[in-house]
Short mmCIF file of C-alpha atoms (C1' of nucleotides) in Angstrom, two decimals:
data_model
loop_
_atom_site.label_atom_id
_atom_site.label_comp_id
_atom_site.label_asym_id
_atom_site.label_seq_id
_atom_site.Cartn_x
_atom_site.Cartn_y
_atom_site.Cartn_z
CA MET A 1 -10.03 3.05 -24.99
CA PRO A 2 -13.05 1.65 -23.99
CA PRO A 3 -13.88 -2.12 -23.30
CA PRO A 4 -14.88 -3.82 -26.86
CA SER A 5 -18.39 -5.04 -26.07
CA PRO A 6 -18.56 -8.53 -24.77
CA ALA A 7 -19.90 -10.40 -28.04
CA GLU A 8 -16.55 -9.08 -29.34
CA LEU A 9 -14.28 -10.46 -26.72
CA GLN A 10 -14.15 -14.03 -27.58
CA TRP A 11 -11.48 -14.64 -30.33
CA VAL A 12 -8.35 -14.51 -27.85
CA ARG A 13 -7.84 -16.10 -24.38
CA THR A 14 -6.60 -13.06 -22.40
CA PRO A 15 -2.70 -14.34 -21.36
CA GLN A 16 -1.90 -13.45 -17.56
CA GLN A 17 1.85 -13.74 -17.83
CA ALA A 18 3.65 -11.04 -19.03
CA ARG A 19 5.75 -13.67 -20.85
CA SER A 20 3.07 -14.81 -23.00
CA GLN A 21 1.72 -11.00 -23.48
CA ASP A 22 4.81 -11.02 -25.65
CA THR A 23 4.27 -14.29 -27.29
CA LEU A 24 0.67 -13.20 -28.37
CA ALA A 25 2.24 -9.68 -29.36
CA ARG A 26 4.60 -11.83 -31.96
CA LEU A 27 1.60 -13.93 -33.39
CA LEU A 28 -0.59 -11.00 -34.51
CA ASP A 29 2.74 -9.25 -36.22
CA ALA A 30 3.93 -12.41 -37.74
CA ALA A 31 0.16 -12.51 -38.82
CA GLU A 32 0.22 -9.20 -40.37
CA ALA A 33 3.59 -9.75 -41.60
CA MET A 34 2.46 -12.61 -43.65
CA LEU A 35 -0.78 -10.94 -44.87
CA GLU A 36 1.38 -8.56 -47.15
CA GLU A 37 2.77 -11.95 -48.67
CA SER A 38 -0.19 -13.91 -48.80
CA PRO A 39 -3.70 -14.50 -48.47
CA TRP A 40 -4.93 -15.85 -45.27
CA ASP A 41 -5.73 -19.45 -45.97
CA GLN A 42 -2.58 -19.93 -47.92
CA CYS A 43 -0.78 -18.92 -44.93
CA THR A 44 -0.30 -22.02 -42.29
CA VAL A 45 0.07 -22.06 -38.93
CA ALA A 46 3.48 -23.95 -38.93
CA ALA A 47 4.84 -21.19 -40.67
CA LEU A 48 3.60 -18.15 -38.71
CA VAL A 49 4.85 -19.65 -35.28
CA ALA A 50 7.97 -20.39 -36.49
CA ARG A 51 7.97 -16.28 -38.22
CA GLY A 52 6.56 -15.55 -34.83
CA LYS A 53 9.49 -17.33 -32.79
CA SER A 54 6.45 -19.44 -31.34
CA SER A 55 5.59 -22.48 -31.50
CA ILE A 56 2.28 -24.76 -32.61
CA GLY A 57 1.14 -25.41 -29.05
CA ALA A 58 1.44 -21.92 -27.60
CA PHE A 59 -0.81 -21.00 -30.81
CA TYR A 60 -3.74 -22.78 -29.68
CA ALA A 61 -3.13 -21.82 -26.05
CA ARG A 62 -4.09 -18.26 -27.31
CA PHE A 63 -6.73 -18.73 -30.00
CA PRO A 64 -9.38 -21.52 -30.39
CA ASP A 65 -8.49 -21.81 -33.99
CA LYS A 66 -6.19 -20.48 -36.56
CA ASP A 67 -9.64 -18.02 -37.71
CA SER A 68 -9.55 -16.47 -34.57
CA LEU A 69 -6.54 -14.75 -34.86
CA LEU A 70 -7.84 -13.10 -37.88
CA GLN A 71 -10.73 -12.17 -36.34
CA HIS A 72 -9.01 -10.99 -33.43
CA LEU A 73 -6.81 -8.70 -35.97
CA HIS A 74 -10.02 -7.24 -37.70
CA GLN A 75 -11.08 -6.35 -34.28
CA ARG A 76 -8.29 -4.49 -33.10
CA ARG A 77 -7.88 -2.69 -36.16
CA SER A 78 -11.43 -1.76 -36.34
CA ALA A 79 -11.25 -0.69 -32.64
CA GLU A 80 -8.00 1.33 -33.51
CA GLY A 81 -9.93 2.71 -36.68
CA ILE A 82 -12.86 4.03 -34.76
CA HIS A 83 -10.66 5.84 -32.27
CA THR A 84 -8.56 7.31 -34.64
CA ALA A 85 -11.31 8.73 -36.35
CA ASP A 86 -12.84 10.19 -33.59
CA ALA A 87 -9.09 12.11 -32.84
CA ALA A 88 -8.62 12.92 -36.42
CA LEU A 89 -12.09 14.03 -37.52
CA GLU A 90 -13.02 16.00 -34.04
CA ARG A 91 -14.78 19.29 -34.62
CA GLU A 92 -12.68 21.58 -32.65
CA ARG A 93 -9.49 20.24 -34.73
CA TRP A 94 -10.89 21.60 -37.84
CA GLN A 95 -12.27 24.52 -36.39
CA GLY A 96 -12.15 27.47 -39.56
CA VAL A 97 -10.51 25.30 -42.01
CA GLN A 98 -11.64 25.07 -45.21
CA LEU A 99 -13.46 22.00 -46.59
CA ALA A 100 -10.35 21.42 -49.48
CA PRO A 101 -7.60 21.51 -47.05
CA LEU A 102 -9.40 19.26 -44.62
CA ILE A 103 -9.95 16.91 -47.40
CA ARG A 104 -6.86 16.40 -48.52
CA ALA A 105 -5.43 16.14 -45.23
CA VAL A 106 -7.75 13.51 -44.27
CA VAL A 107 -7.55 11.19 -47.89
CA GLY A 108 -3.40 11.94 -47.48
CA PHE A 109 -3.57 10.06 -43.91
CA VAL A 110 -5.86 7.09 -44.87
CA ALA A 111 -3.67 6.49 -47.68
CA GLN A 112 -0.71 6.31 -46.07
CA ASP A 113 -2.11 3.88 -43.95
CA TYR A 114 -3.37 1.50 -46.46
CA VAL A 115 0.49 1.34 -47.67
CA ASP A 116 1.68 0.83 -44.26
CA HIS A 117 -1.19 -2.21 -43.70
CA ALA A 118 -1.68 -2.90 -47.22
CA GLY A 119 -1.54 -6.87 -46.37
CA LEU A 120 -4.46 -6.44 -43.57
CA HIS A 121 -6.42 -4.35 -46.01
CA ARG A 122 -6.48 -6.44 -48.81
CA GLU A 123 -7.39 -9.48 -46.71
CA ILE A 124 -10.19 -7.22 -45.33
CA VAL A 125 -11.59 -6.97 -48.68
CA ARG A 126 -11.69 -10.70 -49.15
CA ARG A 127 -12.59 -11.21 -45.75
CA ASN A 128 -16.10 -9.27 -46.29
CA SER A 129 -17.21 -10.84 -49.26
CA THR A 130 -16.93 -13.91 -47.61
CA ASP A 131 -17.60 -13.47 -43.84
CA ALA A 132 -20.43 -11.55 -42.23
CA ARG A 133 -18.71 -10.99 -39.16
CA PHE A 134 -16.44 -9.11 -41.28
CA ARG A 135 -18.89 -7.12 -42.88
CA GLU A 136 -20.69 -6.24 -39.70
CA ARG A 137 -17.12 -4.79 -38.28
CA SER A 138 -16.45 -3.00 -41.19
CA ALA A 139 -20.16 -1.66 -41.87
CA HIS A 140 -20.04 -0.40 -38.21
CA VAL A 141 -16.63 1.45 -38.84
CA ALA A 142 -17.79 3.04 -41.32
CA GLY A 143 -20.76 3.99 -40.18
CA HIS A 144 -19.40 5.60 -37.53
CA VAL A 145 -16.56 7.68 -39.61
CA VAL A 146 -19.67 8.97 -42.24
CA ARG A 147 -21.51 10.19 -39.21
CA LEU A 148 -18.61 12.36 -38.18
CA ILE A 149 -17.86 13.29 -41.36
CA ALA A 150 -21.18 14.59 -41.88
CA LEU A 151 -20.97 16.71 -39.00
CA LEU A 152 -18.19 18.52 -40.72
CA LEU A 153 -20.00 18.70 -43.72
CA GLU A 154 -22.87 20.28 -41.68
CA GLU A 155 -19.97 22.69 -40.75
CA ARG A 156 -19.31 24.04 -44.03
CA LYS A 157 -22.67 23.77 -46.18
CA SER A 158 -22.05 27.07 -47.66
CA GLU A 159 -18.92 25.40 -49.80
CA ILE A 160 -20.79 22.69 -51.25
CA VAL A 161 -24.05 22.08 -52.84
CA VAL A 162 -25.85 19.47 -50.84
CA ASP A 163 -28.81 18.97 -49.35
CA ASP A 164 -28.38 15.30 -47.30
CA THR A 165 -25.09 15.61 -45.66
CA LEU A 166 -25.39 12.12 -44.35
CA ARG A 167 -25.75 10.88 -47.78
CA ALA A 168 -23.25 12.87 -49.34
CA ALA A 169 -20.68 12.04 -46.81
CA ASP A 170 -21.67 8.53 -46.98
CA MET A 171 -20.57 8.35 -50.82
CA VAL A 172 -17.44 10.66 -50.36
CA HIS A 173 -16.67 8.07 -48.00
CA ARG A 174 -17.41 5.16 -50.34
CA ILE A 175 -15.27 7.10 -53.06
CA LEU A 176 -12.48 7.03 -50.86
CA PHE A 177 -12.35 3.94 -49.66
CA SER A 178 -13.47 1.88 -52.44
CA VAL A 179 -11.14 3.38 -54.58
CA LEU A 180 -8.20 2.83 -52.24
CA ASP A 181 -9.70 -0.82 -51.73
CA GLN A 182 -9.03 -1.37 -55.56
CA SER A 183 -5.34 0.01 -55.24
CA VAL A 184 -3.95 -1.91 -52.71
CA GLN A 185 -5.46 -5.02 -54.45
CA PHE A 186 -3.54 -4.63 -57.46
CA VAL A 187 0.04 -5.20 -55.81
CA ASP A 188 2.62 -4.41 -58.33
CA ARG A 189 0.78 -3.10 -61.05
CA PRO A 190 -2.30 -0.39 -61.50
CA PRO A 191 -5.95 -1.29 -62.21
CA GLY A 192 -5.42 0.41 -65.35
CA PRO A 193 -3.40 2.09 -67.89
CA VAL A 194 -2.51 4.84 -66.14
CA ALA A 195 0.08 4.60 -63.08
CA LEU A 196 -0.62 7.16 -60.43
CA THR A 197 1.92 8.23 -57.73
CA GLN A 198 0.62 8.27 -54.32
CA PRO A 199 0.41 11.88 -54.37
CA GLN A 200 -1.20 12.12 -57.18
CA LEU A 201 -3.59 9.53 -56.49
CA VAL A 202 -4.43 11.16 -53.28
CA GLU A 203 -5.46 14.50 -55.38
CA ALA A 204 -7.61 12.32 -57.46
CA ILE A 205 -9.77 11.37 -55.11
CA VAL A 206 -9.42 14.52 -53.24
CA ARG A 207 -10.95 16.10 -56.43
CA ALA A 208 -13.60 13.37 -57.16
CA MET A 209 -15.00 13.96 -53.33
CA LEU A 210 -15.08 17.81 -53.90
CA GLY A 211 -16.31 17.07 -57.35
CA TYR A 212 -19.07 15.04 -55.98
CA LEU A 213 -20.01 17.83 -53.37
CA GLY A 214 -20.81 20.29 -55.77
CA HIS A 215 -17.50 22.34 -54.38
CA ALA A 216 -16.54 25.43 -56.30
CA GLY A 217 -12.71 24.70 -56.45
CA ALA A 218 -13.13 21.35 -57.94
CA THR A 219 -13.86 22.52 -61.18
CA ALA A 220 -11.77 25.51 -61.13
CA ARG A 221 -8.48 23.60 -62.10
CA SER A 222 -7.75 21.22 -64.57
CA ASN A 223 -6.48 17.53 -63.12
CA ALA A 224 -2.81 17.83 -62.38
CA MET B 1 -15.15 -12.63 -82.18
CA PRO B 2 -11.41 -12.91 -82.97
CA PRO B 3 -9.41 -15.76 -81.17
CA PRO B 4 -7.86 -15.11 -77.95
CA SER B 5 -3.93 -14.88 -77.71
CA PRO B 6 -2.67 -18.67 -77.80
CA ALA B 7 -1.05 -18.02 -74.24
CA GLU B 8 -5.01 -17.77 -72.96
CA LEU B 9 -6.03 -20.61 -74.82
CA GLN B 10 -4.63 -23.15 -72.16
CA TRP B 11 -7.59 -23.48 -69.63
CA VAL B 12 -9.72 -26.04 -71.19
CA ARG B 13 -9.47 -28.75 -73.81
CA THR B 14 -11.91 -28.03 -76.42
CA PRO B 15 -14.31 -30.63 -77.16
CA GLN B 16 -14.83 -32.62 -80.10
CA GLN B 17 -18.40 -33.91 -79.94
CA ALA B 18 -21.84 -31.55 -79.32
CA ARG B 19 -22.24 -33.90 -76.19
CA SER B 20 -19.44 -32.60 -74.38
CA GLN B 21 -19.86 -29.01 -75.69
CA ASP B 22 -23.41 -29.57 -73.58
CA THR B 23 -21.38 -31.02 -70.71
CA LEU B 24 -18.73 -28.05 -70.79
CA ALA B 25 -21.32 -25.73 -70.78
CA ARG B 26 -23.21 -27.14 -67.69
CA LEU B 27 -20.01 -26.98 -65.76
CA LEU B 28 -19.57 -23.82 -66.72
CA ASP B 29 -23.29 -22.57 -65.60
CA ALA B 30 -22.80 -24.21 -62.46
CA ALA B 31 -19.25 -23.08 -61.29
CA GLU B 32 -20.98 -19.41 -62.05
CA ALA B 33 -24.42 -20.65 -59.85
CA MET B 34 -21.93 -21.80 -57.07
CA LEU B 35 -20.39 -18.63 -57.05
CA GLU B 36 -23.43 -16.66 -56.36
CA GLU B 37 -23.37 -18.71 -52.86
CA SER B 38 -19.82 -19.47 -51.61
CA PRO B 39 -16.06 -18.24 -52.69
CA TRP B 40 -14.32 -20.66 -55.35
CA ASP B 41 -12.18 -22.21 -52.78
CA GLN B 42 -15.08 -22.88 -50.49
CA CYS B 43 -16.91 -25.03 -53.68
CA THR B 44 -15.81 -28.46 -54.07
CA VAL B 45 -15.69 -30.43 -57.26
CA ALA B 46 -17.83 -32.87 -56.22
CA ALA B 47 -20.96 -30.41 -55.19
CA LEU B 48 -19.92 -28.49 -58.67
CA VAL B 49 -20.41 -31.52 -61.13
CA ALA B 50 -23.25 -32.44 -59.04
CA ARG B 51 -25.11 -29.09 -59.77
CA GLY B 52 -23.74 -29.22 -63.02
CA LYS B 53 -25.45 -32.87 -63.79
CA SER B 54 -22.12 -34.40 -64.55
CA SER B 55 -19.03 -36.40 -63.11
CA ILE B 56 -16.06 -35.69 -61.52
CA GLY B 57 -14.25 -37.59 -64.49
CA ALA B 58 -15.84 -35.67 -67.29
CA PHE B 59 -14.55 -32.51 -65.42
CA TYR B 60 -11.17 -33.57 -65.41
CA ALA B 61 -11.22 -34.60 -68.83
CA ARG B 62 -12.39 -30.95 -69.87
CA PHE B 63 -9.95 -29.21 -67.56
CA PRO B 64 -6.52 -29.89 -66.21
CA ASP B 65 -7.19 -28.79 -62.46
CA LYS B 66 -10.18 -26.89 -60.51
CA ASP B 67 -8.28 -23.55 -60.87
CA SER B 68 -8.41 -23.69 -64.49
CA LEU B 69 -12.19 -23.58 -64.39
CA LEU B 70 -11.93 -20.69 -62.97
CA GLN B 71 -9.19 -19.03 -65.13
CA HIS B 72 -11.35 -19.82 -67.92
CA LEU B 73 -14.66 -18.36 -66.65
CA HIS B 74 -12.47 -15.04 -65.51
CA GLN B 75 -10.61 -15.12 -69.64
CA ARG B 76 -14.11 -15.75 -71.07
CA ARG B 77 -15.52 -12.66 -69.49
CA SER B 78 -12.68 -10.56 -70.06
CA ALA B 79 -12.88 -10.97 -73.68
CA GLU B 80 -16.67 -10.17 -73.34
CA GLY B 81 -16.06 -7.12 -71.41
CA ILE B 82 -13.57 -6.08 -74.34
CA HIS B 83 -16.29 -6.74 -76.98
CA THR B 84 -19.46 -5.39 -75.46
CA ALA B 85 -17.13 -2.26 -74.17
CA ASP B 86 -16.32 -1.75 -77.92
CA ALA B 87 -19.99 -1.88 -78.89
CA ALA B 88 -21.34 -0.09 -76.01
CA LEU B 89 -19.06 2.99 -76.36
CA GLU B 90 -18.26 2.98 -79.93
CA ARG B 91 -17.78 7.09 -81.27
CA GLU B 92 -21.01 6.89 -83.60
CA ARG B 93 -23.53 5.14 -81.19
CA TRP B 94 -23.00 8.29 -78.98
CA GLN B 95 -22.87 11.18 -81.56
CA GLY B 96 -24.17 14.29 -80.23
CA VAL B 97 -25.25 13.08 -77.22
CA GLN B 98 -24.25 15.07 -74.18
CA LEU B 99 -21.97 13.50 -71.65
CA ALA B 100 -24.35 13.60 -68.58
CA PRO B 101 -26.83 11.05 -70.28
CA LEU B 102 -24.02 9.10 -71.80
CA ILE B 103 -22.41 8.39 -68.58
CA ARG B 104 -26.04 8.14 -67.00
CA ALA B 105 -26.64 5.31 -69.66
CA VAL B 106 -22.89 3.71 -69.30
CA VAL B 107 -23.24 3.36 -65.62
CA GLY B 108 -26.86 1.82 -65.06
CA PHE B 109 -25.70 -0.64 -67.50
CA VAL B 110 -23.07 -1.55 -65.82
CA ALA B 111 -24.44 -1.66 -62.49
CA GLN B 112 -26.96 -4.27 -63.75
CA ASP B 113 -24.49 -6.43 -65.09
CA TYR B 114 -22.45 -6.50 -61.56
CA VAL B 115 -25.94 -7.29 -60.06
CA ASP B 116 -26.51 -9.92 -62.75
CA HIS B 117 -23.30 -11.60 -61.85
CA ALA B 118 -22.52 -10.68 -58.69
CA GLY B 119 -20.70 -14.10 -57.61
CA LEU B 120 -18.64 -14.17 -60.63
CA HIS B 121 -17.62 -10.54 -59.97
CA ARG B 122 -16.73 -10.99 -56.38
CA GLU B 123 -14.51 -13.67 -56.95
CA ILE B 124 -12.74 -11.58 -59.19
CA VAL B 125 -11.96 -8.88 -56.49
CA ARG B 126 -10.89 -11.38 -54.55
CA ARG B 127 -8.69 -12.78 -57.08
CA ASN B 128 -7.26 -9.87 -58.42
CA SER B 129 -5.22 -9.54 -54.77
CA THR B 130 -4.60 -12.97 -55.19
CA ASP B 131 -3.81 -14.28 -58.51
CA ALA B 132 -1.14 -12.09 -61.13
CA ARG B 133 -2.42 -13.63 -63.95
CA PHE B 134 -6.22 -12.42 -62.68
CA ARG B 135 -4.64 -8.70 -62.31
CA GLU B 136 -3.03 -9.10 -65.93
CA ARG B 137 -6.26 -10.02 -67.53
CA SER B 138 -8.42 -7.16 -65.50
CA ALA B 139 -6.02 -4.61 -65.85
CA HIS B 140 -5.85 -5.22 -69.56
CA VAL B 141 -9.61 -4.83 -69.76
CA ALA B 142 -9.58 -1.78 -67.96
CA GLY B 143 -6.89 -0.08 -70.16
CA HIS B 144 -9.29 -1.23 -73.20
CA VAL B 145 -12.14 0.46 -72.01
CA VAL B 146 -10.20 3.59 -70.29
CA ARG B 147 -8.96 4.03 -74.06
CA LEU B 148 -12.59 4.06 -75.35
CA ILE B 149 -13.71 6.71 -72.63
CA ALA B 150 -10.91 8.99 -73.20
CA LEU B 151 -11.95 8.83 -76.60
CA LEU B 152 -15.36 10.26 -75.61
CA LEU B 153 -14.21 12.67 -73.66
CA GLU B 154 -11.82 13.82 -75.91
CA GLU B 155 -14.92 14.87 -78.34
CA ARG B 156 -16.54 16.29 -75.56
CA LYS B 157 -13.86 18.78 -73.84
CA SER B 158 -15.75 21.64 -74.16
CA GLU B 159 -18.38 20.29 -71.56
CA ILE B 160 -15.76 19.47 -68.87
CA VAL B 161 -12.64 20.63 -66.66
CA VAL B 162 -9.93 18.69 -68.26
CA ASP B 163 -6.59 18.45 -69.69
CA ASP B 164 -5.28 14.99 -69.92
CA THR B 165 -8.62 13.04 -71.10
CA LEU B 166 -6.77 9.56 -70.71
CA ARG B 167 -5.72 10.23 -67.08
CA ALA B 168 -9.65 11.40 -66.35
CA ALA B 169 -11.02 8.85 -68.25
CA ASP B 170 -8.95 6.67 -65.77
CA MET B 171 -10.30 7.82 -62.95
CA VAL B 172 -13.83 7.76 -64.11
CA HIS B 173 -13.09 4.19 -64.56
CA ARG B 174 -11.65 3.81 -61.03
CA ILE B 175 -14.74 5.50 -59.32
CA LEU B 176 -17.45 3.44 -61.44
CA PHE B 177 -15.63 0.12 -60.89
CA SER B 178 -14.28 0.62 -57.51
CA VAL B 179 -17.51 1.81 -56.08
CA LEU B 180 -19.36 -1.23 -57.18
CA ASP B 181 -16.96 -3.85 -56.22
CA GLN B 182 -17.35 -2.67 -52.92
CA SER B 183 -21.02 -2.86 -53.14
CA VAL B 184 -20.88 -6.21 -54.72
CA GLN B 185 -18.69 -7.25 -51.87
CA PHE B 186 -21.31 -6.26 -48.97
CA VAL B 187 -23.78 -8.90 -50.20
CA ASP B 188 -26.95 -8.82 -48.08
CA ARG B 189 -26.11 -5.06 -46.22
CA PRO B 190 -24.89 -1.54 -47.40
CA PRO B 191 -21.37 -0.75 -46.40
CA GLY B 192 -21.94 2.19 -44.38
CA PRO B 193 -24.92 3.74 -42.72
CA VAL B 194 -26.75 4.78 -45.72
CA ALA B 195 -28.50 1.77 -47.82
CA LEU B 196 -28.86 3.17 -51.34
CA THR B 197 -31.42 1.51 -54.30
CA GLN B 198 -29.79 0.90 -57.45
CA PRO B 199 -31.50 4.02 -59.19
CA GLN B 200 -29.55 5.95 -56.31
CA LEU B 201 -26.61 4.12 -56.32
CA VAL B 202 -26.25 4.56 -60.18
CA GLU B 203 -27.05 8.44 -59.68
CA ALA B 204 -24.88 9.13 -56.96
CA ILE B 205 -21.80 7.41 -59.37
CA VAL B 206 -22.93 9.50 -62.02
CA ARG B 207 -22.67 12.50 -59.81
CA ALA B 208 -19.28 11.44 -58.66
CA MET B 209 -17.79 10.81 -62.03
CA LEU B 210 -19.56 14.16 -63.43
CA GLY B 211 -17.76 16.28 -60.58
CA TYR B 212 -14.67 14.64 -60.71
CA LEU B 213 -14.71 15.83 -64.61
CA GLY B 214 -15.67 19.39 -63.79
CA HIS B 215 -18.96 19.14 -65.14
CA ALA B 216 -20.92 22.05 -64.90
CA GLY B 217 -24.22 20.04 -64.11
CA ALA B 218 -22.79 18.29 -61.39
CA THR B 219 -22.96 21.17 -58.91
CA ALA B 220 -26.43 22.46 -60.31
CA ARG B 221 -28.23 20.33 -58.44
CA SER B 222 -28.14 18.23 -54.82
CA ASN B 223 -28.09 15.40 -54.45
CA ALA B 224 -30.99 13.30 -55.28
"C1'" DT C 1 14.69 -18.18 3.19
"C1'" DG C 2 14.31 -22.25 1.85
"C1'" DT C 3 10.86 -25.94 0.18
"C1'" DA C 4 6.56 -27.83 -2.22
"C1'" DC C 5 3.19 -27.67 -4.62
"C1'" DA C 6 -0.13 -25.33 -8.38
"C1'" DT C 7 -0.76 -22.85 -12.12
"C1'" DC C 8 0.94 -20.87 -16.60
"C1'" DA C 9 3.24 -21.23 -20.60
"C1'" DG C 10 5.56 -23.40 -24.14
"C1'" DT C 11 6.89 -27.59 -27.58
"C1'" DG C 12 6.16 -30.32 -31.66
"C1'" DA C 13 5.38 -35.18 -33.00
"C1'" DA C 14 1.76 -37.69 -34.47
"C1'" DC C 15 -3.30 -37.61 -36.03
"C1'" DG C 16 -7.04 -37.40 -39.10
"C1'" DC C 17 -10.20 -35.02 -42.01
"C1'" DG C 18 -11.48 -32.71 -46.09
"C1'" DC C 19 -11.00 -32.55 -50.68
"C1'" DG C 20 -8.64 -32.42 -55.54
"C1'" DT C 21 -6.95 -35.88 -58.38
"C1'" DT C 22 -6.00 -40.47 -60.37
"C1'" DC C 23 -7.28 -44.39 -63.00
"C1'" DA C 24 -9.70 -48.65 -64.21
"C1'" DC C 25 -13.63 -48.94 -66.27
"C1'" DT C 26 -18.40 -48.88 -69.03
"C1'" DG C 27 -21.19 -46.70 -72.69
"C1'" DA C 28 -21.66 -43.94 -76.94
"C1'" DT C 29 -20.24 -42.31 -81.39
"C1'" DG C 30 -17.86 -42.17 -85.32
"C1'" DT C 31 -15.57 -44.68 -89.42
"C1'" DA C 32 -13.96 -48.11 -92.59
"C1'" DC C 33 -14.74 -51.62 -95.87
"C1'" DT D 1 -26.38 -52.50 -94.53
"C1'" DG D 2 -24.13 -54.62 -91.34
"C1'" DT D 3 -19.95 -55.88 -89.21
"C1'" DA D 4 -15.16 -54.20 -86.46
"C1'" DC D 5 -12.60 -51.49 -84.32
"C1'" DA D 6 -11.22 -46.71 -82.57
"C1'" DT D 7 -11.75 -42.92 -80.48
"C1'" DC D 8 -14.70 -40.16 -77.42
"C1'" DA D 9 -17.16 -39.35 -73.57
"C1'" DG D 10 -18.38 -40.22 -68.79
"C1'" DT D 11 -18.42 -42.45 -64.20
"C1'" DG D 12 -17.44 -42.75 -59.17
"C1'" DA D 13 -14.37 -45.45 -55.59
"C1'" DA D 14 -10.54 -45.03 -53.93
"C1'" DC D 15 -6.09 -42.90 -52.90
"C1'" DG D 16 -3.30 -39.43 -50.82
"C1'" DC D 17 -1.23 -34.88 -49.86
"C1'" DG D 18 -1.62 -30.89 -46.79
"C1'" DC D 19 -2.39 -28.49 -43.03
"C1'" DG D 20 -5.31 -27.45 -38.97
"C1'" DT D 21 -5.67 -29.34 -34.47
"C1'" DT D 22 -4.55 -32.59 -30.77
"C1'" DC D 23 -2.30 -34.24 -26.76
"C1'" DA D 24 1.01 -35.70 -23.62
"C1'" DC D 25 4.88 -33.40 -22.10
"C1'" DT D 26 9.16 -30.41 -20.28
"C1'" DG D 27 9.79 -26.33 -18.38
"C1'" DA D 28 8.95 -21.21 -16.25
"C1'" DT D 29 6.49 -18.28 -12.83
"C1'" DG D 30 3.88 -17.97 -8.77
"C1'" DT D 31 2.64 -18.90 -4.02
"C1'" DA D 32 1.95 -20.99 0.76
"C1'" DC D 33 4.36 -22.31 5.07
#
DNA sequence: TGTACATCAGTGAACGCGCGTTCACTGATGTAC
DNA sequence: TGTACATCAGTGAACGCGCGTTCACTGATGTAC
């Protein structure tokens, strides 16, 4: 993993002993766990350190303030997102694979990640509308992923009806992430009258993406 | 406008004199205006009443607490949404109109509303993930709109490749609102590498919706 | 191989600030006779 | 048509609670000689 840019290194004081590496990890885990239940500003520092089997002082030895922990979480996640995308959308990996199975695999993978980190994703969505630094990081990751998608589309232009692959990749990316963002905001109920299982949601998103691209297979079959 | 259900009547004490009707309206306007700039919990009651040329006491004479004003705003907006949808998606209104122009008109209309009430929409998205009552109301409106869309699709089944029109309507609705929700969260920059003008975004959403429905026109033309 | 010292790490009671809310009061509007 | 009284509406200083943050302290780990 390449080092993040200097400007992004400010959220956490990197610990020097192994012991406090543990403490830091426990704090980060506790934070993610608490985000499953409440939004960040309803999580108190006291509850956080209790959950992380740490103490208030230990917290402030690592982070200049409460907000920095969340910033750090998002920064780490953004970096992971970029590296995961690099690996998952690598050109060679999908050599000779057609668009539909490719997209289906990717959407399934991303959807599963949303389930596994629902709390963090909810908070990121909330923050994006509030905090320019979150927007910056989120848009940076999106930009990176969109460019990777565009490369894959470029090689499969014969399967689709699209001129500008970058713009097509952008929209396809928007559909995927905005629908998942919305689903994850509605914790215990669907956002509308139709309840979809995870695979059904994935299939619906795939169909929307292929449909947007003008992929022939999209219209050949009714919605399952 | 039919009266809201009794359970929904609790957020505001309805005023008895014309004078305080004005005060109430000014408070609501001020709240919506402030939401353009900051999330609700960063808006202080003091700043709110200053903007609304009112006073703290007047505020608490109308609302039991700060949160109730926001609840009231959402409730009012939800009611408006249902009535607007009833009028806009009325069967007779679109008699003989084909799917593509119908959808284009509707998407353009909704997108414009998102621009006009961006602050409130941002806050609604935030709250949906936090507050079950918001989710309930939002999902109720969505359910109503989806059913209206399903009726319009049912009459145009020959144009599309779809079995279950309710489910198709649900997904088409999700695409529209989730993409707009996402766009509106990114206040001053696009959520990715591609900046779209308002009409371009509308056209992209229309294409995604028609593509999902398996509409023939969707594949006939590249993305503009 | 022990002793002394420096730094790192962790602890939690106490502080203090911001902001929602209360409340005692003034002024305006309506109504009875 | 005026007077008295009741209710409605508005005012803003003061209160108090929740929670982030500070800080004086204890204990653990590393290092020099």
